[in-house]
């Protein structure tokens, strides 16, 4: 299928991804071969079990898998534009060629939100992803986003709001406060909402050439963007050259700020996020400033002051 693993298209801690071709119809695929030394296969089984339950335009399609003793591989649809990460972290002289327009970025944000809404509400079994980040958002030839990598996902009953979980899942910078410290609240689908908000903030920061790297280690970046929102005249502060683009950028930041509220119940559901993304900008209010690393301060100061936070399930 891969012609002896000839064409490598990606590498990570899990293993290597190769470009391949299905023998029956010649369809191009991505073959994800997991490292033999990585665990006992739990993440592999978890990924197959999770993604095998899905069917959505914004979820990557799993064509098949191989599980033969210590040999484990997943066969996915091929995404010609790679990951979102490659477009927002591109450095060097070619950065302008790789830069996506505000309209495309907005469509990607909407697509990812719809994919997460489906995982949280559209499946018979609710799926919590727990690793939403730019590297796990793949783009097809038309830049339609597809959520990938379900190795850390957790299945739970459709009506279940709080899930039990040992340890921490996710990637630094995108992990919701309650995932690494239960004093912030229970772990639920709202943890994915937080990761989504950080992803959108990073997309906006990269498009504006802001130093979004600090978002991985501190609350400085969200607080910097929050100050931008508070400016009375915020025209073009997001690097947008037209009124329409500026509205798109402002909408993305306003919604992301609601998503990264410290207290899970103050965050909107993904259904509400989709509604906010597609509704009028004038109806969006500025969220309370998030206090990302102080449970005591957050409990006192992070309150729900708008209809955006009314829906908690």
PDB file of C-alpha atoms in Angstrom:
ATOM      1  CA  UNK A   1       0.000   0.000   0.000  1.00  0.00           C
ATOM      2  CA  UNK A   2       2.845   2.411   0.826  1.00  0.00           C
ATOM      3  CA  UNK A   3       5.427   0.865  -1.564  1.00  0.00           C
ATOM      4  CA  UNK A   4       7.667  -0.204   1.330  1.00  0.00           C
ATOM      5  CA  UNK A   5       6.975   3.001   3.295  1.00  0.00           C
ATOM      6  CA  UNK A   6       8.572   5.144   0.607  1.00  0.00           C
ATOM      7  CA  UNK A   7       6.785   8.489   1.038  1.00  0.00           C
ATOM      8  CA  UNK A   8       6.865   9.924   4.582  1.00  0.00           C
ATOM      9  CA  UNK A   9       4.396  12.757   5.166  1.00  0.00           C
ATOM     10  CA  UNK A  10       4.664  13.181   8.920  1.00  0.00           C
ATOM     11  CA  UNK A  11       6.385  12.098  12.121  1.00  0.00           C
ATOM     12  CA  UNK A  12       5.518  12.384  15.781  1.00  0.00           C
ATOM     13  CA  UNK A  13       5.868  10.777  19.169  1.00  0.00           C
ATOM     14  CA  UNK A  14       3.288   8.157  18.192  1.00  0.00           C
ATOM     15  CA  UNK A  15       5.113   6.991  15.063  1.00  0.00           C
ATOM     16  CA  UNK A  16       5.196   7.895  11.373  1.00  0.00           C
ATOM     17  CA  UNK A  17       2.581   8.722   8.709  1.00  0.00           C
ATOM     18  CA  UNK A  18       3.132   7.530   5.145  1.00  0.00           C
ATOM     19  CA  UNK A  19       1.377   8.318   1.893  1.00  0.00           C
ATOM     20  CA  UNK A  20      -0.240   5.249   0.379  1.00  0.00           C
ATOM     21  CA  UNK A  21      -2.728   3.988  -2.170  1.00  0.00           C
ATOM     22  CA  UNK A  22      -5.614   1.581  -1.666  1.00  0.00           C
ATOM     23  CA  UNK A  23      -5.106  -1.491  -3.879  1.00  0.00           C
ATOM     24  CA  UNK A  24      -8.764  -1.856  -4.869  1.00  0.00           C
ATOM     25  CA  UNK A  25      -9.679   1.605  -6.166  1.00  0.00           C
ATOM     26  CA  UNK A  26      -6.353   3.497  -6.173  1.00  0.00           C
ATOM     27  CA  UNK A  27      -7.550   6.030  -3.612  1.00  0.00           C
ATOM     28  CA  UNK A  28      -4.745   8.027  -1.933  1.00  0.00           C
ATOM     29  CA  UNK A  29      -4.595   7.479   1.833  1.00  0.00           C
ATOM     30  CA  UNK A  30      -2.496   8.356   4.873  1.00  0.00           C
ATOM     31  CA  UNK A  31      -1.116   5.323   6.719  1.00  0.00           C
ATOM     32  CA  UNK A  32      -0.322   6.049  10.357  1.00  0.00           C
ATOM     33  CA  UNK A  33       2.110   3.406  11.672  1.00  0.00           C
ATOM     34  CA  UNK A  34       2.433   3.460  15.455  1.00  0.00           C
ATOM     35  CA  UNK A  35       5.795   2.907  17.093  1.00  0.00           C
ATOM     36  CA  UNK A  36       6.167  -0.615  18.482  1.00  0.00           C
ATOM     37  CA  UNK A  37       7.597   0.751  21.715  1.00  0.00           C
ATOM     38  CA  UNK A  38       4.621   2.996  22.476  1.00  0.00           C
ATOM     39  CA  UNK A  39       2.529   1.433  25.228  1.00  0.00           C
ATOM     40  CA  UNK A  40       0.374  -1.674  25.082  1.00  0.00           C
ATOM     41  CA  UNK A  41      -1.864  -0.565  22.220  1.00  0.00           C
ATOM     42  CA  UNK A  42      -4.450   1.147  24.423  1.00  0.00           C
ATOM     43  CA  UNK A  43      -4.318   4.440  22.520  1.00  0.00           C
ATOM     44  CA  UNK A  44      -4.584   2.565  19.227  1.00  0.00           C
ATOM     45  CA  UNK A  45      -7.683   0.637  20.322  1.00  0.00           C
ATOM     46  CA  UNK A  46      -9.099   3.854  21.761  1.00  0.00           C
ATOM     47  CA  UNK A  47      -8.645   5.675  18.470  1.00  0.00           C
ATOM     48  CA  UNK A  48     -10.250   2.889  16.426  1.00  0.00           C
ATOM     49  CA  UNK A  49     -13.156   2.603  18.875  1.00  0.00           C
ATOM     50  CA  UNK A  50     -13.748   6.363  18.920  1.00  0.00           C
ATOM     51  CA  UNK A  51     -13.421   7.305  15.273  1.00  0.00           C
ATOM     52  CA  UNK A  52     -15.180   4.136  14.147  1.00  0.00           C
ATOM     53  CA  UNK A  53     -18.362   5.602  15.618  1.00  0.00           C
ATOM     54  CA  UNK A  54     -18.187   8.815  13.608  1.00  0.00           C
ATOM     55  CA  UNK A  55     -19.365  10.013  10.222  1.00  0.00           C
ATOM     56  CA  UNK A  56     -19.119  13.763   9.687  1.00  0.00           C
ATOM     57  CA  UNK A  57     -17.649  16.119   7.109  1.00  0.00           C
ATOM     58  CA  UNK A  58     -15.415  17.690   9.778  1.00  0.00           C
ATOM     59  CA  UNK A  59     -14.091  14.399  11.201  1.00  0.00           C
ATOM     60  CA  UNK A  60     -11.300  12.580   9.359  1.00  0.00           C
ATOM     61  CA  UNK A  61     -12.473   9.285   7.814  1.00  0.00           C
ATOM     62  CA  UNK A  62     -10.943   5.995   8.957  1.00  0.00           C
ATOM     63  CA  UNK A  63     -10.801   3.476   6.098  1.00  0.00           C
ATOM     64  CA  UNK A  64      -9.267   0.604   8.039  1.00  0.00           C
ATOM     65  CA  UNK A  65      -6.569  -0.570  10.432  1.00  0.00           C
ATOM     66  CA  UNK A  66      -3.984  -3.258  11.053  1.00  0.00           C
ATOM     67  CA  UNK A  67      -3.581  -4.863  14.479  1.00  0.00           C
ATOM     68  CA  UNK A  68      -1.204  -7.806  14.205  1.00  0.00           C
ATOM     69  CA  UNK A  69       0.630  -8.542  17.461  1.00  0.00           C
ATOM     70  CA  UNK A  70       2.860  -5.477  17.975  1.00  0.00           C
ATOM     71  CA  UNK A  71       2.188  -4.086  14.494  1.00  0.00           C
ATOM     72  CA  UNK A  72      -0.403  -1.336  14.561  1.00  0.00           C
ATOM     73  CA  UNK A  73      -1.457   0.970  11.745  1.00  0.00           C
ATOM     74  CA  UNK A  74      -4.419   3.213  10.889  1.00  0.00           C
ATOM     75  CA  UNK A  75      -5.498   4.010   7.333  1.00  0.00           C
ATOM     76  CA  UNK A  76      -7.060   7.464   6.966  1.00  0.00           C
ATOM     77  CA  UNK A  77      -8.259   9.604   4.104  1.00  0.00           C
ATOM     78  CA  UNK A  78      -5.398  11.695   2.718  1.00  0.00           C
ATOM     79  CA  UNK A  79      -5.412  15.415   3.496  1.00  0.00           C
ATOM     80  CA  UNK A  80      -3.422  17.237   0.762  1.00  0.00           C
ATOM     81  CA  UNK A  81      -3.028  20.475   2.746  1.00  0.00           C
ATOM     82  CA  UNK A  82      -1.680  18.788   5.856  1.00  0.00           C
ATOM     83  CA  UNK A  83      -2.358  20.227   9.297  1.00  0.00           C
ATOM     84  CA  UNK A  84      -3.516  23.686  10.328  1.00  0.00           C
ATOM     85  CA  UNK A  85      -0.327  23.907  12.352  1.00  0.00           C
ATOM     86  CA  UNK A  86       1.791  24.140   9.196  1.00  0.00           C
ATOM     87  CA  UNK A  87      -0.089  27.271   8.117  1.00  0.00           C
ATOM     88  CA  UNK A  88       0.064  29.178  11.390  1.00  0.00           C
ATOM     89  CA  UNK A  89       3.643  28.346  12.376  1.00  0.00           C
ATOM     90  CA  UNK A  90       5.295  28.816   8.980  1.00  0.00           C
ATOM     91  CA  UNK A  91       8.527  30.797   9.283  1.00  0.00           C
ATOM     92  CA  UNK A  92      10.774  32.381   6.646  1.00  0.00           C
ATOM     93  CA  UNK A  93      10.350  34.090   3.304  1.00  0.00           C
ATOM     94  CA  UNK A  94       7.438  31.912   2.187  1.00  0.00           C
ATOM     95  CA  UNK A  95       5.189  32.882   5.094  1.00  0.00           C
ATOM     96  CA  UNK A  96       3.018  35.210   2.983  1.00  0.00           C
ATOM     97  CA  UNK A  97       2.380  32.456   0.447  1.00  0.00           C
ATOM     98  CA  UNK A  98       1.246  30.141   3.232  1.00  0.00           C
ATOM     99  CA  UNK A  99      -0.856  32.710   5.063  1.00  0.00           C
ATOM    100  CA  UNK A 100      -4.563  31.942   4.993  1.00  0.00           C
ATOM    101  CA  UNK A 101      -7.097  34.742   4.567  1.00  0.00           C
ATOM    102  CA  UNK A 102      -9.481  35.760   7.331  1.00  0.00           C
ATOM    103  CA  UNK A 103     -12.486  34.271   5.534  1.00  0.00           C
ATOM    104  CA  UNK A 104     -10.745  30.898   5.207  1.00  0.00           C
ATOM    105  CA  UNK A 105      -9.662  31.011   8.854  1.00  0.00           C
ATOM    106  CA  UNK A 106     -13.237  31.767   9.870  1.00  0.00           C
ATOM    107  CA  UNK A 107     -14.537  28.837   7.822  1.00  0.00           C
ATOM    108  CA  UNK A 108     -11.958  26.585   9.460  1.00  0.00           C
ATOM    109  CA  UNK A 109     -13.048  27.767  12.917  1.00  0.00           C
ATOM    110  CA  UNK A 110     -16.687  27.057  12.057  1.00  0.00           C
ATOM    111  CA  UNK A 111     -15.833  23.617  10.655  1.00  0.00           C
ATOM    112  CA  UNK A 112     -13.871  22.584  13.742  1.00  0.00           C
ATOM    113  CA  UNK A 113     -16.727  23.833  15.948  1.00  0.00           C
ATOM    114  CA  UNK A 114     -19.242  21.783  13.982  1.00  0.00           C
ATOM    115  CA  UNK A 115     -17.024  18.723  14.233  1.00  0.00           C
ATOM    116  CA  UNK A 116     -16.774  19.089  18.006  1.00  0.00           C
ATOM    117  CA  UNK A 117     -20.518  19.733  18.282  1.00  0.00           C
ATOM    118  CA  UNK A 118     -21.069  16.446  16.457  1.00  0.00           C
ATOM    119  CA  UNK A 119     -18.719  14.558  18.776  1.00  0.00           C
ATOM    120  CA  UNK A 120     -20.429  16.014  21.840  1.00  0.00           C
ATOM    121  CA  UNK A 121     -24.064  15.772  20.728  1.00  0.00           C
ATOM    122  CA  UNK A 122     -24.412  14.040  17.356  1.00  0.00           C
ATOM    123  CA  UNK A 123     -23.108  10.573  18.253  1.00  0.00           C
ATOM    124  CA  UNK A 124     -25.004   7.873  20.131  1.00  0.00           C
ATOM    125  CA  UNK A 125     -21.992   7.814  22.443  1.00  0.00           C
ATOM    126  CA  UNK A 126     -20.574  11.206  23.398  1.00  0.00           C
ATOM    127  CA  UNK A 127     -16.902  11.508  22.438  1.00  0.00           C
ATOM    128  CA  UNK A 128     -14.565  13.875  24.274  1.00  0.00           C
ATOM    129  CA  UNK A 129     -11.436  14.472  22.193  1.00  0.00           C
ATOM    130  CA  UNK A 130      -9.045  15.900  24.843  1.00  0.00           C
ATOM    131  CA  UNK A 131      -6.358  16.918  22.340  1.00  0.00           C
ATOM    132  CA  UNK A 132      -7.730  19.724  20.171  1.00  0.00           C
ATOM    133  CA  UNK A 133      -4.761  21.668  18.771  1.00  0.00           C
ATOM    134  CA  UNK A 134      -3.587  22.900  15.340  1.00  0.00           C
ATOM    135  CA  UNK A 135      -1.547  19.734  14.692  1.00  0.00           C
ATOM    136  CA  UNK A 136      -4.730  17.636  14.979  1.00  0.00           C
ATOM    137  CA  UNK A 137      -6.797  19.732  12.564  1.00  0.00           C
ATOM    138  CA  UNK A 138      -6.224  18.440   9.026  1.00  0.00           C
ATOM    139  CA  UNK A 139      -7.146  20.355   5.856  1.00  0.00           C
ATOM    140  CA  UNK A 140      -8.422  18.827   2.618  1.00  0.00           C
ATOM    141  CA  UNK A 141      -7.821  20.259  -0.860  1.00  0.00           C
ATOM    142  CA  UNK A 142     -10.510  22.914  -0.265  1.00  0.00           C
ATOM    143  CA  UNK A 143      -9.211  23.743   3.244  1.00  0.00           C
ATOM    144  CA  UNK A 144     -12.202  22.051   4.853  1.00  0.00           C
ATOM    145  CA  UNK A 145     -11.007  21.172   8.390  1.00  0.00           C
ATOM    146  CA  UNK A 146     -11.207  17.658   9.781  1.00  0.00           C
ATOM    147  CA  UNK A 147     -10.552  16.716  13.399  1.00  0.00           C
ATOM    148  CA  UNK A 148      -8.006  13.905  13.694  1.00  0.00           C
ATOM    149  CA  UNK A 149      -6.007  11.881  16.247  1.00  0.00           C
ATOM    150  CA  UNK A 150      -8.448  10.335  18.718  1.00  0.00           C
ATOM    151  CA  UNK A 151      -5.774   8.525  20.722  1.00  0.00           C
ATOM    152  CA  UNK A 152      -6.625  10.447  23.905  1.00  0.00           C
ATOM    153  CA  UNK A 153     -10.390  10.529  23.359  1.00  0.00           C
ATOM    154  CA  UNK A 154     -12.827   9.296  25.974  1.00  0.00           C
ATOM    155  CA  UNK A 155     -16.241   7.760  25.338  1.00  0.00           C
ATOM    156  CA  UNK A 156     -19.118   8.467  27.695  1.00  0.00           C
ATOM    157  CA  UNK A 157     -22.897   8.264  27.784  1.00  0.00           C
ATOM    158  CA  UNK A 158     -24.650  10.870  25.652  1.00  0.00           C
ATOM    159  CA  UNK A 159     -26.310  12.550  28.642  1.00  0.00           C
ATOM    160  CA  UNK A 160     -23.275  12.307  30.923  1.00  0.00           C
ATOM    161  CA  UNK A 161     -21.915  15.732  31.854  1.00  0.00           C
ATOM    162  CA  UNK A 162     -18.989  14.976  34.187  1.00  0.00           C
ATOM    163  CA  UNK A 163     -16.544  12.154  33.455  1.00  0.00           C
ATOM    164  CA  UNK A 164     -14.077  10.385  35.716  1.00  0.00           C
ATOM    165  CA  UNK A 165     -10.499  10.400  34.519  1.00  0.00           C
ATOM    166  CA  UNK A 166      -7.143   9.448  35.948  1.00  0.00           C
ATOM    167  CA  UNK A 167      -4.195  11.675  35.083  1.00  0.00           C
ATOM    168  CA  UNK A 168      -4.010  14.517  32.581  1.00  0.00           C
ATOM    169  CA  UNK A 169      -4.765  14.280  28.872  1.00  0.00           C
ATOM    170  CA  UNK A 170      -3.823  16.760  26.192  1.00  0.00           C
ATOM    171  CA  UNK A 171      -1.077  19.137  25.138  1.00  0.00           C
ATOM    172  CA  UNK A 172       0.364  21.964  27.232  1.00  0.00           C
ATOM    173  CA  UNK A 173      -1.215  25.270  26.298  1.00  0.00           C
ATOM    174  CA  UNK A 174      -4.536  23.694  25.280  1.00  0.00           C
ATOM    175  CA  UNK A 175      -5.414  21.718  28.429  1.00  0.00           C
ATOM    176  CA  UNK A 176      -8.392  23.100  30.349  1.00  0.00           C
ATOM    177  CA  UNK A 177      -7.650  24.064  33.989  1.00  0.00           C
ATOM    178  CA  UNK A 178      -9.986  21.395  35.402  1.00  0.00           C
ATOM    179  CA  UNK A 179      -8.140  18.626  33.555  1.00  0.00           C
ATOM    180  CA  UNK A 180      -4.898  19.190  35.494  1.00  0.00           C
ATOM    181  CA  UNK A 181      -6.551  20.381  38.732  1.00  0.00           C
ATOM    182  CA  UNK A 182     -10.026  19.225  39.778  1.00  0.00           C
ATOM    183  CA  UNK A 183     -10.311  22.269  42.063  1.00  0.00           C
ATOM    184  CA  UNK A 184     -11.412  24.209  38.969  1.00  0.00           C
ATOM    185  CA  UNK A 185     -14.410  21.919  38.430  1.00  0.00           C
ATOM    186  CA  UNK A 186     -15.380  18.612  36.872  1.00  0.00           C
ATOM    187  CA  UNK A 187     -13.945  17.334  33.591  1.00  0.00           C
ATOM    188  CA  UNK A 188     -16.530  17.308  30.807  1.00  0.00           C
ATOM    189  CA  UNK A 189     -17.158  18.261  27.164  1.00  0.00           C
ATOM    190  CA  UNK A 190     -16.428  21.824  28.302  1.00  0.00           C
ATOM    191  CA  UNK A 191     -12.755  20.808  28.455  1.00  0.00           C
ATOM    192  CA  UNK A 192     -12.774  20.471  24.649  1.00  0.00           C
ATOM    193  CA  UNK A 193     -14.428  23.892  24.464  1.00  0.00           C
ATOM    194  CA  UNK A 194     -11.448  25.400  26.300  1.00  0.00           C
ATOM    195  CA  UNK A 195      -8.970  23.755  23.915  1.00  0.00           C
ATOM    196  CA  UNK A 196     -10.978  25.039  20.966  1.00  0.00           C
ATOM    197  CA  UNK A 197     -10.825  28.578  22.347  1.00  0.00           C
ATOM    198  CA  UNK A 198      -7.047  28.409  22.706  1.00  0.00           C
ATOM    199  CA  UNK A 199      -6.742  27.044  19.165  1.00  0.00           C
ATOM    200  CA  UNK A 200      -8.765  29.937  17.731  1.00  0.00           C
ATOM    201  CA  UNK A 201      -6.740  32.469  19.737  1.00  0.00           C
ATOM    202  CA  UNK A 202      -3.537  31.007  18.354  1.00  0.00           C
ATOM    203  CA  UNK A 203      -4.886  31.186  14.795  1.00  0.00           C
ATOM    204  CA  UNK A 204      -5.737  34.872  15.255  1.00  0.00           C
ATOM    205  CA  UNK A 205      -2.365  35.570  16.868  1.00  0.00           C
ATOM    206  CA  UNK A 206      -0.459  33.916  14.032  1.00  0.00           C
ATOM    207  CA  UNK A 207      -2.419  35.828  11.374  1.00  0.00           C
ATOM    208  CA  UNK A 208      -1.593  39.100  13.150  1.00  0.00           C
ATOM    209  CA  UNK A 209       2.024  38.006  13.762  1.00  0.00           C
ATOM    210  CA  UNK A 210       1.463  38.269  17.511  1.00  0.00           C
ATOM    211  CA  UNK A 211       3.762  36.258  19.736  1.00  0.00           C
ATOM    212  CA  UNK A 212       1.262  33.513  20.502  1.00  0.00           C
ATOM    213  CA  UNK A 213       4.006  31.201  21.756  1.00  0.00           C
ATOM    214  CA  UNK A 214       3.430  32.475  25.280  1.00  0.00           C
ATOM    215  CA  UNK A 215      -0.026  30.892  25.174  1.00  0.00           C
ATOM    216  CA  UNK A 216       1.688  27.561  25.803  1.00  0.00           C
ATOM    217  CA  UNK A 217       3.289  28.620  29.074  1.00  0.00           C
ATOM    218  CA  UNK A 218       1.232  31.427  30.634  1.00  0.00           C
ATOM    219  CA  UNK A 219      -1.925  33.498  30.491  1.00  0.00           C
ATOM    220  CA  UNK A 220      -0.099  36.488  28.965  1.00  0.00           C
ATOM    221  CA  UNK A 221      -1.294  35.983  25.407  1.00  0.00           C
ATOM    222  CA  UNK A 222      -5.049  35.728  26.162  1.00  0.00           C
ATOM    223  CA  UNK A 223      -4.769  38.745  28.451  1.00  0.00           C
ATOM    224  CA  UNK A 224      -2.968  40.712  25.736  1.00  0.00           C
ATOM    225  CA  UNK A 225      -5.730  39.923  23.237  1.00  0.00           C
ATOM    226  CA  UNK A 226      -8.310  40.829  25.880  1.00  0.00           C
ATOM    227  CA  UNK A 227      -6.791  44.310  26.118  1.00  0.00           C
ATOM    228  CA  UNK A 228      -7.203  44.652  22.349  1.00  0.00           C
ATOM    229  CA  UNK A 229     -10.916  43.831  22.694  1.00  0.00           C
ATOM    230  CA  UNK A 230     -11.317  46.539  25.326  1.00  0.00           C
ATOM    231  CA  UNK A 231      -9.990  49.259  23.008  1.00  0.00           C
ATOM    232  CA  UNK A 232     -12.762  51.657  22.025  1.00  0.00           C
ATOM    233  CA  UNK A 233     -11.440  51.923  18.480  1.00  0.00           C
ATOM    234  CA  UNK A 234     -10.281  48.403  17.534  1.00  0.00           C
ATOM    235  CA  UNK A 235     -10.359  48.946  13.774  1.00  0.00           C
ATOM    236  CA  UNK A 236      -7.627  46.945  12.030  1.00  0.00           C
ATOM    237  CA  UNK A 237      -5.932  45.936  15.291  1.00  0.00           C
ATOM    238  CA  UNK A 238      -6.212  42.314  14.156  1.00  0.00           C
ATOM    239  CA  UNK A 239      -4.304  42.950  10.955  1.00  0.00           C
ATOM    240  CA  UNK A 240      -7.447  42.893   8.818  1.00  0.00           C
ATOM    241  CA  UNK A 241      -7.492  45.307   5.890  1.00  0.00           C
ATOM    242  CA  UNK A 242     -11.242  45.628   5.435  1.00  0.00           C
ATOM    243  CA  UNK A 243     -14.218  46.176   7.703  1.00  0.00           C
ATOM    244  CA  UNK A 244     -15.511  42.695   6.884  1.00  0.00           C
ATOM    245  CA  UNK A 245     -12.194  41.063   7.797  1.00  0.00           C
ATOM    246  CA  UNK A 246     -11.943  43.064  10.991  1.00  0.00           C
ATOM    247  CA  UNK A 247     -15.421  41.848  11.983  1.00  0.00           C
ATOM    248  CA  UNK A 248     -14.393  38.250  11.293  1.00  0.00           C
ATOM    249  CA  UNK A 249     -11.275  38.592  13.451  1.00  0.00           C
ATOM    250  CA  UNK A 250     -13.130  40.331  16.283  1.00  0.00           C
ATOM    251  CA  UNK A 251     -15.859  37.667  16.263  1.00  0.00           C
ATOM    252  CA  UNK A 252     -13.260  34.884  16.494  1.00  0.00           C
ATOM    253  CA  UNK A 253     -11.548  36.536  19.459  1.00  0.00           C
ATOM    254  CA  UNK A 254     -14.783  37.365  21.288  1.00  0.00           C
ATOM    255  CA  UNK A 255     -15.959  33.753  21.028  1.00  0.00           C
ATOM    256  CA  UNK A 256     -12.585  32.295  21.975  1.00  0.00           C
ATOM    257  CA  UNK A 257     -12.592  34.413  25.145  1.00  0.00           C
ATOM    258  CA  UNK A 258     -15.903  32.858  26.170  1.00  0.00           C
ATOM    259  CA  UNK A 259     -14.471  29.411  25.446  1.00  0.00           C
ATOM    260  CA  UNK A 260     -11.423  29.836  27.718  1.00  0.00           C
ATOM    261  CA  UNK A 261     -13.315  30.944  30.811  1.00  0.00           C
ATOM    262  CA  UNK A 262     -11.690  29.361  33.852  1.00  0.00           C
ATOM    263  CA  UNK A 263     -14.875  27.886  35.327  1.00  0.00           C
ATOM    264  CA  UNK A 264     -16.270  25.200  32.969  1.00  0.00           C
ATOM    265  CA  UNK A 265     -19.915  26.205  33.489  1.00  0.00           C
ATOM    266  CA  UNK A 266     -19.085  29.723  32.238  1.00  0.00           C
ATOM    267  CA  UNK A 267     -18.041  28.351  28.839  1.00  0.00           C
ATOM    268  CA  UNK A 268     -20.616  27.892  26.071  1.00  0.00           C
ATOM    269  CA  UNK A 269     -21.358  24.468  24.645  1.00  0.00           C
ATOM    270  CA  UNK A 270     -20.063  23.792  21.134  1.00  0.00           C
ATOM    271  CA  UNK A 271     -23.637  24.096  19.861  1.00  0.00           C
ATOM    272  CA  UNK A 272     -23.730  27.609  21.285  1.00  0.00           C
ATOM    273  CA  UNK A 273     -20.300  28.340  19.780  1.00  0.00           C
ATOM    274  CA  UNK A 274     -21.581  27.404  16.312  1.00  0.00           C
ATOM    275  CA  UNK A 275     -24.598  29.646  16.877  1.00  0.00           C
ATOM    276  CA  UNK A 276     -22.333  32.520  17.934  1.00  0.00           C
ATOM    277  CA  UNK A 277     -20.039  32.043  14.941  1.00  0.00           C
ATOM    278  CA  UNK A 278     -22.958  32.200  12.529  1.00  0.00           C
ATOM    279  CA  UNK A 279     -24.966  34.923  14.294  1.00  0.00           C
ATOM    280  CA  UNK A 280     -24.669  38.736  14.225  1.00  0.00           C
ATOM    281  CA  UNK A 281     -21.492  40.233  15.658  1.00  0.00           C
ATOM    282  CA  UNK A 282     -23.497  42.906  17.477  1.00  0.00           C
ATOM    283  CA  UNK A 283     -25.060  40.250  19.744  1.00  0.00           C
ATOM    284  CA  UNK A 284     -21.681  39.155  21.130  1.00  0.00           C
ATOM    285  CA  UNK A 285     -20.553  40.671  24.395  1.00  0.00           C
ATOM    286  CA  UNK A 286     -17.031  40.734  25.811  1.00  0.00           C
ATOM    287  CA  UNK A 287     -16.515  37.814  28.190  1.00  0.00           C
ATOM    288  CA  UNK A 288     -15.149  38.316  31.711  1.00  0.00           C
ATOM    289  CA  UNK A 289     -11.359  38.318  31.749  1.00  0.00           C
ATOM    290  CA  UNK A 290     -10.164  34.717  32.198  1.00  0.00           C
ATOM    291  CA  UNK A 291      -8.010  33.960  35.237  1.00  0.00           C
ATOM    292  CA  UNK A 292      -6.237  30.880  34.031  1.00  0.00           C
ATOM    293  CA  UNK A 293      -4.047  29.919  36.964  1.00  0.00           C
ATOM    294  CA  UNK A 294      -5.797  31.050  40.136  1.00  0.00           C
ATOM    295  CA  UNK A 295      -8.730  28.875  41.272  1.00  0.00           C
ATOM    296  CA  UNK A 296      -9.540  31.212  44.175  1.00  0.00           C
ATOM    297  CA  UNK A 297      -9.576  34.341  42.040  1.00  0.00           C
ATOM    298  CA  UNK A 298     -11.448  32.583  39.281  1.00  0.00           C
ATOM    299  CA  UNK A 299     -14.205  31.424  41.595  1.00  0.00           C
ATOM    300  CA  UNK A 300     -14.758  34.981  42.810  1.00  0.00           C
ATOM    301  CA  UNK A 301     -14.231  36.983  39.639  1.00  0.00           C
ATOM    302  CA  UNK A 302     -15.176  34.722  36.731  1.00  0.00           C
ATOM    303  CA  UNK A 303     -18.939  35.097  36.577  1.00  0.00           C
ATOM    304  CA  UNK A 304     -21.423  34.547  33.818  1.00  0.00           C
ATOM    305  CA  UNK A 305     -22.662  37.959  32.673  1.00  0.00           C
ATOM    306  CA  UNK A 306     -24.144  37.159  29.282  1.00  0.00           C
ATOM    307  CA  UNK A 307     -26.529  34.799  27.565  1.00  0.00           C
ATOM    308  CA  UNK A 308     -23.490  33.209  25.872  1.00  0.00           C
ATOM    309  CA  UNK A 309     -22.740  31.275  29.063  1.00  0.00           C
ATOM    310  CA  UNK A 310     -26.323  30.267  29.868  1.00  0.00           C
ATOM    311  CA  UNK A 311     -26.140  26.926  28.079  1.00  0.00           C
ATOM    312  CA  UNK A 312     -23.956  24.550  30.057  1.00  0.00           C
ATOM    313  CA  UNK A 313     -24.840  21.233  28.502  1.00  0.00           C
TER     314      UNK A 313
END
